[in-house]
Amino acid sequence: MVAPMREELVREGFEQLLTPAQVDAALQRPGTTLLVVNSVCGCAAAGARPGVTEALHSQNLRFDHLVTVFAGMEKEATAQAREYFEGAMPTSPQAAIFKDGQLVHLMQRPDFLGHSPEEIAATLTAAYRQTVAAS
C-alpha cells in the first residue's frame, strides 16, 4: 500500500533510511541534508511530497543528501530521526534541513496541513535560502 508513496520521493533521489544506524550515518554526514518524514496522511500526499518535489525542481534547491524515513512503517528509524529534532513534538509529515549534522530548520505538520504544494515549496525555499544558501 505504501509503495507508491515511497517511490514518489525515491524517484526524486531520496535515499530510504530503514534502520536507526542508517539514520545516524546519514544525518552525521558533512554537507547539507534534507530529511523528509514521509507518511500515508492526506497532507503528505496533497502537500508535503509534491511541495518538496516542487521546491527541488522549480527553485533549484541543491542539497548534498536527500533522505527519508516512513512514519508508521520503519518505526525505529523514524524515532531515531526525530531524536535529531531537538525536543520538537513528533508529527507526520516533517521536513528537516541539516547542515553538517546540525538541525537548522524543521517543518512540522501545521506547515503542510492546508497548504498548497506551491506554498510548501515557498516555505522550504525560504528556509533553504536562510540556512543553506546564506553561508
mmCIF file with all atom_site columns, C-alpha atoms in Angstrom:
data_model
loop_
_atom_site.group_PDB
_atom_site.id
_atom_site.type_symbol
_atom_site.label_atom_id
_atom_site.label_alt_id
_atom_site.label_comp_id
_atom_site.label_asym_id
_atom_site.label_entity_id
_atom_site.label_seq_id
_atom_site.pdbx_PDB_ins_code
_atom_site.Cartn_x
_atom_site.Cartn_y
_atom_site.Cartn_z
_atom_site.occupancy
_atom_site.B_iso_or_equiv
_atom_site.pdbx_formal_charge
_atom_site.auth_seq_id
_atom_site.auth_comp_id
_atom_site.auth_asym_id
_atom_site.auth_atom_id
_atom_site.pdbx_PDB_model_num
ATOM 1   C CA . MET A 1 1   ? 0.000  0.000  0.000  1.00 0.00 ? 1   MET A CA 1
ATOM 2   C CA . VAL A 1 2   ? 2.779  2.479  0.808  1.00 0.00 ? 2   VAL A CA 1
ATOM 3   C CA . ALA A 1 3   ? 5.000  1.542  -2.146 1.00 0.00 ? 3   ALA A CA 1
ATOM 4   C CA . PRO A 1 4   ? 3.770  4.395  -4.408 1.00 0.00 ? 4   PRO A CA 1
ATOM 5   C CA . MET A 1 5   ? 4.202  6.876  -1.548 1.00 0.00 ? 5   MET A CA 1
ATOM 6   C CA . ARG A 1 6   ? 7.781  5.729  -1.008 1.00 0.00 ? 6   ARG A CA 1
ATOM 7   C CA . GLU A 1 7   ? 8.506  5.742  -4.729 1.00 0.00 ? 7   GLU A CA 1
ATOM 8   C CA . GLU A 1 8   ? 7.391  9.355  -5.078 1.00 0.00 ? 8   GLU A CA 1
ATOM 9   C CA . LEU A 1 9   ? 10.423 10.503 -3.070 1.00 0.00 ? 9   LEU A CA 1
ATOM 10  C CA . VAL A 1 10  ? 12.829 7.779  -4.229 1.00 0.00 ? 10  VAL A CA 1
ATOM 11  C CA . ARG A 1 11  ? 12.169 8.873  -7.826 1.00 0.00 ? 11  ARG A CA 1
ATOM 12  C CA . GLU A 1 12  ? 13.381 12.331 -6.811 1.00 0.00 ? 12  GLU A CA 1
ATOM 13  C CA . GLY A 1 13  ? 16.652 10.927 -5.499 1.00 0.00 ? 13  GLY A CA 1
ATOM 14  C CA . PHE A 1 14  ? 15.788 10.389 -1.833 1.00 0.00 ? 14  PHE A CA 1
ATOM 15  C CA . GLU A 1 15  ? 17.572 7.558  -0.053 1.00 0.00 ? 15  GLU A CA 1
ATOM 16  C CA . GLN A 1 16  ? 15.312 5.477  2.195  1.00 0.00 ? 16  GLN A CA 1
ATOM 17  C CA . LEU A 1 17  ? 16.613 5.067  5.731  1.00 0.00 ? 17  LEU A CA 1
ATOM 18  C CA . LEU A 1 18  ? 15.275 1.829  7.174  1.00 0.00 ? 18  LEU A CA 1
ATOM 19  C CA . THR A 1 19  ? 17.230 1.428  10.411 1.00 0.00 ? 19  THR A CA 1
ATOM 20  C CA . PRO A 1 20  ? 18.387 3.675  13.272 1.00 0.00 ? 20  PRO A CA 1
ATOM 21  C CA . ALA A 1 21  ? 22.004 3.036  12.244 1.00 0.00 ? 21  ALA A CA 1
ATOM 22  C CA . GLN A 1 22  ? 21.274 4.271  8.709  1.00 0.00 ? 22  GLN A CA 1
ATOM 23  C CA . VAL A 1 23  ? 19.647 7.392  10.163 1.00 0.00 ? 23  VAL A CA 1
ATOM 24  C CA . ASP A 1 24  ? 22.666 8.163  12.352 1.00 0.00 ? 24  ASP A CA 1
ATOM 25  C CA . ALA A 1 25  ? 25.098 7.616  9.479  1.00 0.00 ? 25  ALA A CA 1
ATOM 26  C CA . ALA A 1 26  ? 23.064 9.781  7.100  1.00 0.00 ? 26  ALA A CA 1
ATOM 27  C CA . LEU A 1 27  ? 22.458 12.681 9.466  1.00 0.00 ? 27  LEU A CA 1
ATOM 28  C CA . GLN A 1 28  ? 26.066 12.868 10.632 1.00 0.00 ? 28  GLN A CA 1
ATOM 29  C CA . ARG A 1 29  ? 27.478 13.266 7.126  1.00 0.00 ? 29  ARG A CA 1
ATOM 30  C CA . PRO A 1 30  ? 29.093 16.588 6.285  1.00 0.00 ? 30  PRO A CA 1
ATOM 31  C CA . GLY A 1 31  ? 27.252 18.961 3.993  1.00 0.00 ? 31  GLY A CA 1
ATOM 32  C CA . THR A 1 32  ? 23.568 19.736 3.689  1.00 0.00 ? 32  THR A CA 1
ATOM 33  C CA . THR A 1 33  ? 20.844 17.158 4.148  1.00 0.00 ? 33  THR A CA 1
ATOM 34  C CA . LEU A 1 34  ? 17.111 17.315 3.587  1.00 0.00 ? 34  LEU A CA 1
ATOM 35  C CA . LEU A 1 35  ? 15.243 14.696 5.609  1.00 0.00 ? 35  LEU A CA 1
ATOM 36  C CA . VAL A 1 36  ? 11.565 14.075 4.909  1.00 0.00 ? 36  VAL A CA 1
ATOM 37  C CA . VAL A 1 37  ? 9.471  12.105 7.378  1.00 0.00 ? 37  VAL A CA 1
ATOM 38  C CA . ASN A 1 38  ? 7.035  10.560 4.910  1.00 0.00 ? 38  ASN A CA 1
ATOM 39  C CA . SER A 1 39  ? 3.536  9.453  5.838  1.00 0.00 ? 39  SER A CA 1
ATOM 40  C CA . VAL A 1 40  ? 0.312  7.993  4.464  1.00 0.00 ? 40  VAL A CA 1
ATOM 41  C CA . CYS A 1 41  ? -1.674 11.006 5.709  1.00 0.00 ? 41  CYS A CA 1
ATOM 42  C CA . GLY A 1 42  ? -3.507 13.286 3.333  1.00 0.00 ? 42  GLY A CA 1
ATOM 43  C CA . CYS A 1 43  ? -1.291 16.291 3.964  1.00 0.00 ? 43  CYS A CA 1
ATOM 44  C CA . ALA A 1 44  ? 1.756  14.238 2.956  1.00 0.00 ? 44  ALA A CA 1
ATOM 45  C CA . ALA A 1 45  ? 0.060  13.197 -0.281 1.00 0.00 ? 45  ALA A CA 1
ATOM 46  C CA . ALA A 1 46  ? -1.536 16.531 -1.099 1.00 0.00 ? 46  ALA A CA 1
ATOM 47  C CA . GLY A 1 47  ? 1.168  18.829 0.166  1.00 0.00 ? 47  GLY A CA 1
ATOM 48  C CA . ALA A 1 48  ? 4.423  17.525 1.596  1.00 0.00 ? 48  ALA A CA 1
ATOM 49  C CA . ARG A 1 49  ? 5.675  15.230 -1.154 1.00 0.00 ? 49  ARG A CA 1
ATOM 50  C CA . PRO A 1 50  ? 4.525  17.474 -4.039 1.00 0.00 ? 50  PRO A CA 1
ATOM 51  C CA . GLY A 1 51  ? 5.734  20.604 -2.217 1.00 0.00 ? 51  GLY A CA 1
ATOM 52  C CA . VAL A 1 52  ? 9.197  19.214 -1.554 1.00 0.00 ? 52  VAL A CA 1
ATOM 53  C CA . THR A 1 53  ? 9.426  17.986 -5.133 1.00 0.00 ? 53  THR A CA 1
ATOM 54  C CA . GLU A 1 54  ? 8.300  21.389 -6.415 1.00 0.00 ? 54  GLU A CA 1
ATOM 55  C CA . ALA A 1 55  ? 10.958 23.159 -4.345 1.00 0.00 ? 55  ALA A CA 1
ATOM 56  C CA . LEU A 1 56  ? 13.710 20.853 -5.546 1.00 0.00 ? 56  LEU A CA 1
ATOM 57  C CA . HIS A 1 57  ? 12.767 21.311 -9.194 1.00 0.00 ? 57  HIS A CA 1
ATOM 58  C CA . SER A 1 58  ? 11.384 24.793 -9.674 1.00 0.00 ? 58  SER A CA 1
ATOM 59  C CA . GLN A 1 59  ? 13.572 26.533 -7.103 1.00 0.00 ? 59  GLN A CA 1
ATOM 60  C CA . ASN A 1 60  ? 16.678 24.521 -7.949 1.00 0.00 ? 60  ASN A CA 1
ATOM 61  C CA . LEU A 1 61  ? 17.442 23.726 -4.320 1.00 0.00 ? 61  LEU A CA 1
ATOM 62  C CA . ARG A 1 62  ? 20.652 21.724 -4.019 1.00 0.00 ? 62  ARG A CA 1
ATOM 63  C CA . PHE A 1 63  ? 21.264 19.509 -1.026 1.00 0.00 ? 63  PHE A CA 1
ATOM 64  C CA . ASP A 1 64  ? 24.251 17.210 -0.705 1.00 0.00 ? 64  ASP A CA 1
ATOM 65  C CA . HIS A 1 65  ? 21.965 14.474 0.625  1.00 0.00 ? 65  HIS A CA 1
ATOM 66  C CA . LEU A 1 66  ? 18.252 13.708 0.290  1.00 0.00 ? 66  LEU A CA 1
ATOM 67  C CA . VAL A 1 67  ? 16.956 11.140 2.785  1.00 0.00 ? 67  VAL A CA 1
ATOM 68  C CA . THR A 1 68  ? 13.606 9.894  4.024  1.00 0.00 ? 68  THR A CA 1
ATOM 69  C CA . VAL A 1 69  ? 12.047 7.755  6.723  1.00 0.00 ? 69  VAL A CA 1
ATOM 70  C CA . PHE A 1 70  ? 8.474  6.488  6.649  1.00 0.00 ? 70  PHE A CA 1
ATOM 71  C CA . ALA A 1 71  ? 6.414  7.107  9.774  1.00 0.00 ? 71  ALA A CA 1
ATOM 72  C CA . GLY A 1 72  ? 4.379  4.101  10.818 1.00 0.00 ? 72  GLY A CA 1
ATOM 73  C CA . MET A 1 73  ? 6.494  1.712  8.768  1.00 0.00 ? 73  MET A CA 1
ATOM 74  C CA . GLU A 1 74  ? 10.101 1.882  9.938  1.00 0.00 ? 74  GLU A CA 1
ATOM 75  C CA . LYS A 1 75  ? 9.178  2.955  13.443 1.00 0.00 ? 75  LYS A CA 1
ATOM 76  C CA . GLU A 1 76  ? 12.649 2.655  14.955 1.00 0.00 ? 76  GLU A CA 1
ATOM 77  C CA . ALA A 1 77  ? 14.285 4.596  12.114 1.00 0.00 ? 77  ALA A CA 1
ATOM 78  C CA . THR A 1 78  ? 11.638 7.303  12.338 1.00 0.00 ? 78  THR A CA 1
ATOM 79  C CA . ALA A 1 79  ? 12.036 7.551  16.117 1.00 0.00 ? 79  ALA A CA 1
ATOM 80  C CA . GLN A 1 80  ? 15.812 7.860  15.678 1.00 0.00 ? 80  GLN A CA 1
ATOM 81  C CA . ALA A 1 81  ? 15.406 10.623 13.084 1.00 0.00 ? 81  ALA A CA 1
ATOM 82  C CA . ARG A 1 82  ? 13.127 12.537 15.435 1.00 0.00 ? 82  ARG A CA 1
ATOM 83  C CA . GLU A 1 83  ? 15.818 12.396 18.132 1.00 0.00 ? 83  GLU A CA 1
ATOM 84  C CA . TYR A 1 84  ? 17.655 14.948 15.981 1.00 0.00 ? 84  TYR A CA 1
ATOM 85  C CA . PHE A 1 85  ? 14.696 17.356 16.102 1.00 0.00 ? 85  PHE A CA 1
ATOM 86  C CA . GLU A 1 86  ? 15.757 18.852 19.450 1.00 0.00 ? 86  GLU A CA 1
ATOM 87  C CA . GLY A 1 87  ? 12.610 18.330 21.513 1.00 0.00 ? 87  GLY A CA 1
ATOM 88  C CA . ALA A 1 88  ? 10.062 19.045 18.789 1.00 0.00 ? 88  ALA A CA 1
ATOM 89  C CA . MET A 1 89  ? 6.838  17.098 19.022 1.00 0.00 ? 89  MET A CA 1
ATOM 90  C CA . PRO A 1 90  ? 6.698  14.193 16.558 1.00 0.00 ? 90  PRO A CA 1
ATOM 91  C CA . THR A 1 91  ? 4.346  14.926 13.685 1.00 0.00 ? 91  THR A CA 1
ATOM 92  C CA . SER A 1 92  ? 3.805  13.481 10.263 1.00 0.00 ? 92  SER A CA 1
ATOM 93  C CA . PRO A 1 93  ? 4.885  14.683 7.843  1.00 0.00 ? 93  PRO A CA 1
ATOM 94  C CA . GLN A 1 94  ? 8.031  16.612 8.701  1.00 0.00 ? 94  GLN A CA 1
ATOM 95  C CA . ALA A 1 95  ? 10.885 18.080 6.687  1.00 0.00 ? 95  ALA A CA 1
ATOM 96  C CA . ALA A 1 96  ? 14.212 18.938 8.266  1.00 0.00 ? 96  ALA A CA 1
ATOM 97  C CA . ILE A 1 97  ? 17.264 20.715 6.938  1.00 0.00 ? 97  ILE A CA 1
ATOM 98  C CA . PHE A 1 98  ? 20.607 19.715 8.433  1.00 0.00 ? 98  PHE A CA 1
ATOM 99  C CA . LYS A 1 99  ? 23.920 21.416 7.901  1.00 0.00 ? 99  LYS A CA 1
ATOM 100 C CA . ASP A 1 100 ? 26.997 19.396 8.863  1.00 0.00 ? 100 ASP A CA 1
ATOM 101 C CA . GLY A 1 101 ? 24.862 17.217 11.122 1.00 0.00 ? 101 GLY A CA 1
ATOM 102 C CA . GLN A 1 102 ? 23.099 20.094 12.879 1.00 0.00 ? 102 GLN A CA 1
ATOM 103 C CA . LEU A 1 103 ? 19.385 20.799 12.547 1.00 0.00 ? 103 LEU A CA 1
ATOM 104 C CA . VAL A 1 104 ? 18.905 24.277 11.079 1.00 0.00 ? 104 VAL A CA 1
ATOM 105 C CA . HIS A 1 105 ? 15.210 24.168 10.115 1.00 0.00 ? 105 HIS A CA 1
ATOM 106 C CA . LEU A 1 106 ? 12.227 21.939 10.840 1.00 0.00 ? 106 LEU A CA 1
ATOM 107 C CA . MET A 1 107 ? 8.832  21.962 9.143  1.00 0.00 ? 107 MET A CA 1
ATOM 108 C CA . GLN A 1 108 ? 6.054  20.329 11.156 1.00 0.00 ? 108 GLN A CA 1
ATOM 109 C CA . ARG A 1 109 ? 2.563  19.080 10.233 1.00 0.00 ? 109 ARG A CA 1
ATOM 110 C CA . PRO A 1 110 ? 0.998  22.579 10.573 1.00 0.00 ? 110 PRO A CA 1
ATOM 111 C CA . ASP A 1 111 ? 3.447  23.795 7.905  1.00 0.00 ? 111 ASP A CA 1
ATOM 112 C CA . PHE A 1 112 ? 1.905  21.268 5.483  1.00 0.00 ? 112 PHE A CA 1
ATOM 113 C CA . LEU A 1 113 ? -1.733 20.895 6.546  1.00 0.00 ? 113 LEU A CA 1
ATOM 114 C CA . GLY A 1 114 ? -3.998 23.046 4.415  1.00 0.00 ? 114 GLY A CA 1
ATOM 115 C CA . HIS A 1 115 ? -1.135 24.483 2.377  1.00 0.00 ? 115 HIS A CA 1
ATOM 116 C CA . SER A 1 116 ? -0.730 24.018 -1.354 1.00 0.00 ? 116 SER A CA 1
ATOM 117 C CA . PRO A 1 117 ? 2.405  22.405 -2.786 1.00 0.00 ? 117 PRO A CA 1
ATOM 118 C CA . GLU A 1 118 ? 3.409  25.854 -4.049 1.00 0.00 ? 118 GLU A CA 1
ATOM 119 C CA . GLU A 1 119 ? 3.129  27.349 -0.557 1.00 0.00 ? 119 GLU A CA 1
ATOM 120 C CA . ILE A 1 120 ? 5.101  24.468 0.922  1.00 0.00 ? 120 ILE A CA 1
ATOM 121 C CA . ALA A 1 121 ? 7.761  24.866 -1.771 1.00 0.00 ? 121 ALA A CA 1
ATOM 122 C CA . ALA A 1 122 ? 7.972  28.585 -0.957 1.00 0.00 ? 122 ALA A CA 1
ATOM 123 C CA . THR A 1 123 ? 8.394  27.861 2.763  1.00 0.00 ? 123 THR A CA 1
ATOM 124 C CA . LEU A 1 124 ? 11.090 25.260 2.131  1.00 0.00 ? 124 LEU A CA 1
ATOM 125 C CA . THR A 1 125 ? 12.835 27.570 -0.337 1.00 0.00 ? 125 THR A CA 1
ATOM 126 C CA . ALA A 1 126 ? 12.856 30.454 2.161  1.00 0.00 ? 126 ALA A CA 1
ATOM 127 C CA . ALA A 1 127 ? 14.291 28.160 4.836  1.00 0.00 ? 127 ALA A CA 1
ATOM 128 C CA . TYR A 1 128 ? 16.931 26.887 2.406  1.00 0.00 ? 128 TYR A CA 1
ATOM 129 C CA . ARG A 1 129 ? 17.972 30.414 1.443  1.00 0.00 ? 129 ARG A CA 1
ATOM 130 C CA . GLN A 1 130 ? 18.124 31.478 5.072  1.00 0.00 ? 130 GLN A CA 1
ATOM 131 C CA . THR A 1 131 ? 20.061 28.461 6.376  1.00 0.00 ? 131 THR A CA 1
ATOM 132 C CA . VAL A 1 132 ? 21.982 26.891 3.492  1.00 0.00 ? 132 VAL A CA 1
ATOM 133 C CA . ALA A 1 133 ? 22.470 29.405 0.693  1.00 0.00 ? 133 ALA A CA 1
ATOM 134 C CA . ALA A 1 134 ? 23.235 32.270 3.092  1.00 0.00 ? 134 ALA A CA 1
ATOM 135 C CA . SER A 1 135 ? 26.540 30.769 4.128  1.00 0.00 ? 135 SER A CA 1
#
